[in-house]
Amino acid sequence: MNFTLKIWRQKNQKDAGRFEMYEVQNISPDASFLEMLDVLNNQLVLQDRDPVAFDHDCREGICGSCGLMINGRAHGPGRKQATCDVRMRIFDDGQELVIEPWRAKPFPVIKDLVVDRTAMDRIMQAGGFISARTGGAPDANSTPVTKENAEESMDAAACIGCGACIAACPNSSAMLFVAAKVSQFALLPQGQIERKERVQKMVIQMDKEGFGNCSNNYACEAECPKGILVTHIARLNREFLRAKLV
Amino acid sequence: MNSILAFYYSSIGKKVLMSLTGLFLIVFLVEHLIGNLLLFANDSGKMYEAYGDFLVSNPVIRFIEIFLFLGVIVHAILGVILWIKNRKTRPVKYKYFRLKDNSPLASRTTIWTGIVIGIFLYIHLKSFFIPSRFTSQKVSSYELVMHAFSNPWYDLFYLIALLVLGYHLRHGFQSAFQTLGLRNKTYAPFLDMLAFIFWFLIPVGFAAIPVYFFFYHQAVSTMIMGVH
């Protein structure tokens, strides 16, 4: 398959950045999107040109490193896929692909398609942890958890922190990300000690980082590679209200 | 006091205020529609006028009225504040951003539908509320309605405004419950059913009034013409 690529190139944070056009040929339909970019970068290196910088690590959809805006959609047009999960066969042969970095005020571009996502780390540092001693693996069964809560909590814990929810949100809101983290702990007995403190601190940090206000568009849920549901946002709101009022 | 301020300054706090005022205004719509249905009583407006007199003279209603106006103002101002804040969160825009693939249009247009509702409200209050509430000589509220809705352009404006209101509530109703943290797996299907009443049945109920009076007026004028 052949593709015309329109890729955002930006030397560093201070550079204004611009789109550049590239052509790639003979791409296998079974290649992943990142492998297609690898082919492009091989070409660029052979031509002694600067390869396109993009984040990637595990390339199996669990690390949350990769994340590109492909033709106006976070992680491409599919559902429940990280950029590395996207296969080239879903596109048409000869199609033009517009590739942009995540765009949000708290996500400054470092180079080309790589953005600084440490704002999410700072939200985690504000409260995304537990202080309860959980012991070793055999101790896991000593604290009973209902099946419903365990399932719901694990669904939330599936969040890989890629930032697609923020990139896809018209308001650059980080509510789905924070909701997943808050839900994950609020549903388990080990998370109860810091329950009230956690939600308040994480929301304060989220606001401080400059993320937008949720307007319940639910674009985040549609683009989340792990299928985190917006019902977790409702729980985040509930936890916040409970912490403030009760 | 400090914690109340902190709550207001948080993103969720503003949204909660937004949803509470929104729901309060929705409750008012129900009351308003029930009252307006008296227009269909076929008694030349006797019951409707009695209801209107009750509203104007009752001190409890007058007290609630203050909160109603406050509700509108807070909802509108906060809506604009949130919209401006949200616009600033993405200084470099996407070249290509396909929001329509992953979110409903109604959820992204509340600021515009809200502005249309605001304009409608201004005209609506000017033609009905102010004359019956603030003029010294007695005006018949029923005649006011009859007269206003005999104008087809005025009726058309009303129908468009109600369509926009329905669209605003299409997003707003469920959004309010989401923000209050009440939209979970158990309640969501029930809330969606309830939402239908608010974004569809209530605007349709209001729309019936200009439509009825327009044709009623037409019928009356042809009758008079017929007598001549």
Coordinates of C-alpha atoms in Angstrom, one line a residue, chain B residues 17-153:
Chain B
L17 CA -23.5 25.0 40.0
M18 CA -24.2 24.9 36.3
S19 CA -26.2 21.6 36.6
L20 CA -28.1 22.6 39.7
T21 CA -29.2 25.9 38.1
G22 CA -30.1 24.1 34.9
L23 CA -32.2 21.6 36.7
F24 CA -33.9 24.3 38.7
L25 CA -34.8 26.1 35.4
I26 CA -36.1 22.8 34.0
V27 CA -38.4 22.4 37.0
F28 CA -39.7 25.9 36.3
L29 CA -40.4 24.8 32.7
V30 CA -42.7 22.1 34.0
E31 CA -44.6 24.5 36.1
H32 CA -44.8 27.0 33.3
L33 CA -46.2 24.5 30.8
I34 CA -48.8 23.2 33.2
G35 CA -50.0 26.7 33.9
N36 CA -50.0 27.5 30.2
L37 CA -52.2 24.5 29.4
L38 CA -55.0 26.5 31.0
L39 CA -55.0 28.5 27.8
F40 CA -56.7 25.5 26.1
A41 CA -59.6 25.5 28.7
N42 CA -62.0 27.0 26.1
D43 CA -63.5 29.5 28.7
S44 CA -62.2 32.7 26.9
G45 CA -59.2 32.7 29.3
K46 CA -61.0 32.9 32.6
M47 CA -58.9 30.2 34.3
Y48 CA -55.7 31.4 32.7
E49 CA -56.2 34.9 33.9
A50 CA -57.0 33.7 37.4
Y51 CA -53.8 31.7 37.4
G52 CA -51.9 34.8 36.2
D53 CA -53.4 37.0 38.9
F54 CA -52.5 34.4 41.5
L55 CA -48.8 34.4 40.3
V56 CA -48.6 38.1 40.4
S57 CA -50.2 38.6 43.8
N58 CA -48.8 35.6 45.7
P59 CA -45.8 36.6 47.9
V60 CA -44.3 33.1 47.9
I61 CA -44.2 33.1 44.1
R62 CA -42.7 36.6 44.1
F63 CA -40.0 35.3 46.4
I64 CA -39.2 32.3 44.2
E65 CA -39.2 34.6 41.2
I66 CA -36.0 36.2 42.6
F67 CA -34.3 32.9 42.6
L68 CA -35.6 32.1 39.1
F69 CA -33.9 35.2 37.7
L70 CA -30.8 34.5 39.7
G71 CA -30.8 31.0 38.3
V72 CA -31.0 32.2 34.7
I73 CA -28.2 34.8 35.3
V74 CA -25.8 32.3 37.1
H75 CA -26.4 29.6 34.5
A76 CA -25.8 32.0 31.7
I77 CA -22.7 33.7 33.2
L78 CA -21.1 30.4 34.3
G79 CA -21.8 28.9 30.8
V80 CA -19.9 31.8 29.2
I81 CA -17.1 31.6 31.7
L82 CA -16.6 27.9 31.2
W83 CA -16.8 28.3 27.4
I84 CA -14.1 31.0 27.4
K85 CA -11.9 28.9 29.8
N86 CA -12.3 25.8 27.6
R87 CA -11.5 27.7 24.5
K88 CA -8.1 28.7 26.0
T89 CA -7.0 25.1 26.7
R90 CA -5.8 24.4 23.2
P91 CA -3.7 27.3 21.9
V92 CA -2.5 25.5 18.8
K93 CA -5.5 24.0 17.1
Y94 CA -5.7 20.7 15.3
K95 CA -5.4 21.1 11.5
Y96 CA -7.8 18.2 11.2
F97 CA -10.2 17.5 14.1
R98 CA -13.1 15.1 13.6
L99 CA -15.2 15.7 16.7
K100 CA -18.3 14.8 14.8
D101 CA -17.1 11.2 14.6
N102 CA -17.1 10.8 18.3
S103 CA -19.4 13.2 20.1
P104 CA -23.0 14.4 19.5
L105 CA -23.4 17.9 18.0
A106 CA -25.9 18.9 20.8
S107 CA -23.1 18.5 23.3
R108 CA -20.8 21.0 21.5
T109 CA -23.4 23.7 20.7
T110 CA -24.9 24.5 24.1
I111 CA -23.2 27.9 24.2
W112 CA -25.0 28.8 20.9
T113 CA -28.3 27.3 21.7
G114 CA -28.0 29.0 25.1
I115 CA -27.5 32.4 23.5
V116 CA -30.6 31.8 21.2
I117 CA -32.6 30.9 24.3
G118 CA -31.3 34.1 26.0
I119 CA -32.5 36.2 23.1
F120 CA -35.9 34.4 23.1
L121 CA -36.2 35.0 26.9
Y122 CA -35.7 38.7 26.5
I123 CA -38.4 39.0 23.8
H124 CA -40.7 36.6 25.7
L125 CA -40.4 38.6 28.9
K126 CA -40.9 41.8 27.1
S127 CA -44.1 40.7 25.4
F128 CA -45.7 38.8 28.4
F129 CA -44.0 39.2 31.7
I130 CA -43.4 42.9 31.8
P131 CA -46.8 44.1 30.7
S132 CA -48.7 41.9 33.1
R133 CA -46.4 42.5 36.0
F134 CA -45.3 46.1 35.9
T135 CA -48.0 48.2 34.1
S136 CA -50.4 50.0 36.4
Q137 CA -53.6 49.5 34.3
K138 CA -55.1 46.1 34.2
V139 CA -54.1 44.1 31.1
S140 CA -55.7 40.9 30.1
S141 CA -53.0 38.3 29.9
Y142 CA -55.2 36.1 27.7
E143 CA -55.7 38.9 25.2
L144 CA -51.9 39.5 25.3
V145 CA -51.4 35.9 24.3
M146 CA -54.1 36.0 21.6
H147 CA -52.7 39.1 20.1
A148 CA -49.1 38.1 20.1
F149 CA -49.7 34.7 18.5
S150 CA -51.9 36.1 15.7
N151 CA -48.6 37.2 14.1
P152 CA -47.2 34.4 12.0
W153 CA -43.6 35.7 12.2

